[in-house]
Amino acid sequence: MPEKRHLLFALIAAAAASGLSALGQVPQSKPLSAGLVENIPADKLHPALLRSVEEAAGLVKAWVFFTDKGVDSPQEYAEAVNRVAAEYNPRATQRRMLRGTRAARGEALFNEHDLPVVRSYIDAVQATGARVHVTSKWVNAVSVYADRQQLNEIAKLPFVRKLQPVARAAKRIPPPVEKLVAESPRDVQPDLPDAVADIRLDYGNSEIQLTQINLIALHDEGFTGQGVIVGILDTGFHRTHEAFNHPLHPLNVIAEYDFVNNDGNTDIEGGDPSSQHNHGTMILGCLGAYMPGELVGGAYNASFVLAKTEDTTDEYPAEEDNYVAGLEFIEAHGADMSTSSLGYIDWYTQDDLDGLTAVTTIAINISTSLGVHHCNAAGNEYHDSNPNTSSLIAPSDGFDVITCGAVDSSGTIAYFSSDGPTADGRVKPEVLARGISTHTVSPSSDTGYTTADGTSLSTPLVACAVASLISANPQWTVAQMRDHLFETADYYVANGTYDPLYVRGYGIIDAFAAWADCNLNDIPDHCDVDCGEAGGPCDLPGCGGSLDCNANLVPDECEVDCNGNGIPDDCDMADCLPDDPLCADCNSNDVPDECDIPFPQQGRIELGSSKVPCEGTVAITVADCGLNVDDGIVETTTVTIDSDSEPGGESVLLTETGPSSGTFSGTVAVSETDVAGVLLVGTGDNVIATYVDAHDGLGGTDVSVTDAATVDCQGPVVSFVQVTDIGPFEATVTFQVDEPAKVTVHYGTACAALTEEVTVAAYQLSFQVVLDNLDKGTTYYFAIDAEDEAGNPASDDNDGDCYTFATEEIPLYYTELFDSSDNDLAYKSLTFMPNASVDFYAACGEDISELPTSPTGGATLSLSEDGYEQVSL
């Protein structure tokens, strides 16, 4: 059976480092043994592997899956998982907590997938003479180079579950792949109001493809991938291009690994084919390029983790084991997302693309369950009008993968774009972006730019939108990201459903609408509310047509209005007159009582924060209209609060906030010292506040209502402090913390005199703090203060030395108009000679009778007072 081979472009948005191994050399072949498999269970050797052995002239590459992780008891399992959790990347752990499905289900953040493969199992496989290439903890397997006899011996091992071939990459490139445009005209730019064009970044040739998915509008709101780690899986990355090395905005790569050559360099290396880096470099350009006026990537402020997983030689085609290893590497480095234009088919059939079978698909399912958003190319396998046939590649069939098809600049589906559905009937592809003549950097010239075709190119554009949306909404789960993108894509907006032919999916994405166009009227929400100044970015047809009673920049028609009176519920509350029974809100849930009926008395209790300090106070609030017995007096109620350290708890008296409010509040002290009236707490304790609701409005009586928090005694840890985008008058301080925190950066011209500060009050994990109004050519010092949600403080002043950077030194332009009023140059010559400083020249004057150089044919410069022109000599 001839091998099916096709090429897509691969990309993963996130960060790197895991317990993976890869060996770069293929071992020498041993003689194949004759005979059939003996004394081996029939289900251990996949039929496709047996065919591969018979057809191969030497060694074959196979997956060896193991039965278990070598833990024998629940206690041993718990200890092993806890060891992994204690040493894991803090950013990856926080992402799992924030967006992972395990956390959402109340399960442990770490499980058997995180445990290492049993070392003795690997040793036993190697003892057969087979050579291990990749070890994967997620799928509990190793990939090996082996002959028939070695495979027989491996299959006999009692802890081996099954063996199957390692699938090879699909490789088909729709021609033409690359069309150089270094000297060709730029795409026609859309007409923009002058006020917008004047302030917008010049995206160069990427303007059209980013505008098609409405990503620049999201950029204009300040969301450009900042604080996001994007992982890319591809052929390699040559990063000497000018668009990766802009002096004010160089590409930020935080980790990389070459799974082909088993080293830490993802650039082209000795022995690599000359084109090894082409595909990956172009994908990286779509995402991270920054050369205003030429090309700007759609996620230019993101950071990147690079995984070189594909060998472009015909002899050793890219295979799925490197892909799985790359995924684990990216997740372990705390990446927020991954994107891949690589896919696998080989011996798989379309019936296998059911979201459960292909090894890469299984690995993707694990990755997305850990909160890693993932974009994948649908494939370049063409499509038809039959909804019962499909041409997908793995892992585009993953359950929570955002699978990407391709269109041209007019929105017409690309002829090569693969169609669905999956074997189990799910919509694939789901979204579209430009994949014909997509602009990116040239991999063959450090100053050149090019275009290329393929779902390989549409996928990183979708990934750019996802990265920018993560900047805007880092709390969105994988499912929420998918929903926001699908429900605002153009086919769904026009038809209220997906394409029944499974070619266009939900349509071309609208990155801005996914973030903020609640009424889907093609007008940004804040422009619905206010047109702004004439000629401004909100001066659009239909702008200003929506009311915004609560000034939250969301049109009133998008807000909850339970009683249908055209006024959002919280505005109903704000406009209430004292004791007005028609819009009272006795349980403080921002819903008018008339809408709560017949259950207006269902109460709730809240702690002031999800984190509790080891020393301090905790606020408690109860809202229950049933506790408001007399509207004429301020009443009280008692609740209890307990902790793991003090399970008996403390009683806390709460006082009504007003005579008829039905809301009661109070505080309780907490401490690591056991004192009467103070709740005893310790690090990691669960704290639970409880009150008894006599009538819960749902028919229940004496119902315990609770709210919980966790004790946090440690302040946040600041790490990865860097200074980027250093200019003459500003610089950007970037850093991370290991838990959500608010921060203040103190800075000045001496470590002992940090007189200026910038505060970021929103709790987050990654920061990019701009320090502006700086002086040119000046050394600055800075330190960082952070405070977590429990109020625990922390400081990082670089061990007392402060962090430091120097602003760029630039000349101050000075001009003099030589005329008869003061300095007439008639019959005089001035010669300026640099004096080795930035700002000054030595000058000499002498009398002349004629000009030293005839001005005939020269360029005339008309300068005003203090005007200037730069002249290249």
PDB file of N, CA and C in Angstrom, residues 45-52:
ATOM      1  N   LEU A  45      -0.097  -6.854  19.033  1.00  0.00           N
ATOM      2  CA  LEU A  45       0.570  -6.313  17.855  1.00  0.00           C
ATOM      3  C   LEU A  45      -0.484  -5.857  16.856  1.00  0.00           C
ATOM      4  N   HIS A  46      -0.504  -4.552  16.604  1.00  0.00           N
ATOM      5  CA  HIS A  46      -1.483  -4.000  15.679  1.00  0.00           C
ATOM      6  C   HIS A  46      -1.228  -4.537  14.264  1.00  0.00           C
ATOM      7  N   PRO A  47      -2.278  -4.894  13.518  1.00  0.00           N
ATOM      8  CA  PRO A  47      -2.075  -5.400  12.144  1.00  0.00           C
ATOM      9  C   PRO A  47      -1.259  -4.449  11.273  1.00  0.00           C
ATOM     10  N   ALA A  48      -1.451  -3.141  11.467  1.00  0.00           N
ATOM     11  CA  ALA A  48      -0.693  -2.178  10.667  1.00  0.00           C
ATOM     12  C   ALA A  48       0.795  -2.263  10.969  1.00  0.00           C
ATOM     13  N   LEU A  49       1.150  -2.621  12.195  1.00  0.00           N
ATOM     14  CA  LEU A  49       2.559  -2.776  12.544  1.00  0.00           C
ATOM     15  C   LEU A  49       3.144  -4.012  11.870  1.00  0.00           C
ATOM     16  N   LEU A  50       2.357  -5.088  11.831  1.00  0.00           N
ATOM     17  CA  LEU A  50       2.834  -6.291  11.156  1.00  0.00           C
ATOM     18  C   LEU A  50       3.060  -6.019   9.668  1.00  0.00           C
ATOM     19  N   ARG A  51       2.172  -5.240   9.057  1.00  0.00           N
ATOM     20  CA  ARG A  51       2.360  -4.889   7.648  1.00  0.00           C
ATOM     21  C   ARG A  51       3.621  -4.057   7.465  1.00  0.00           C
ATOM     22  N   SER A  52       3.843  -3.114   8.402  1.00  0.00           N
ATOM     23  CA  SER A  52       5.034  -2.272   8.304  1.00  0.00           C
ATOM     24  C   SER A  52       6.297  -3.102   8.375  1.00  0.00           C
TER      25      SER A  52
END
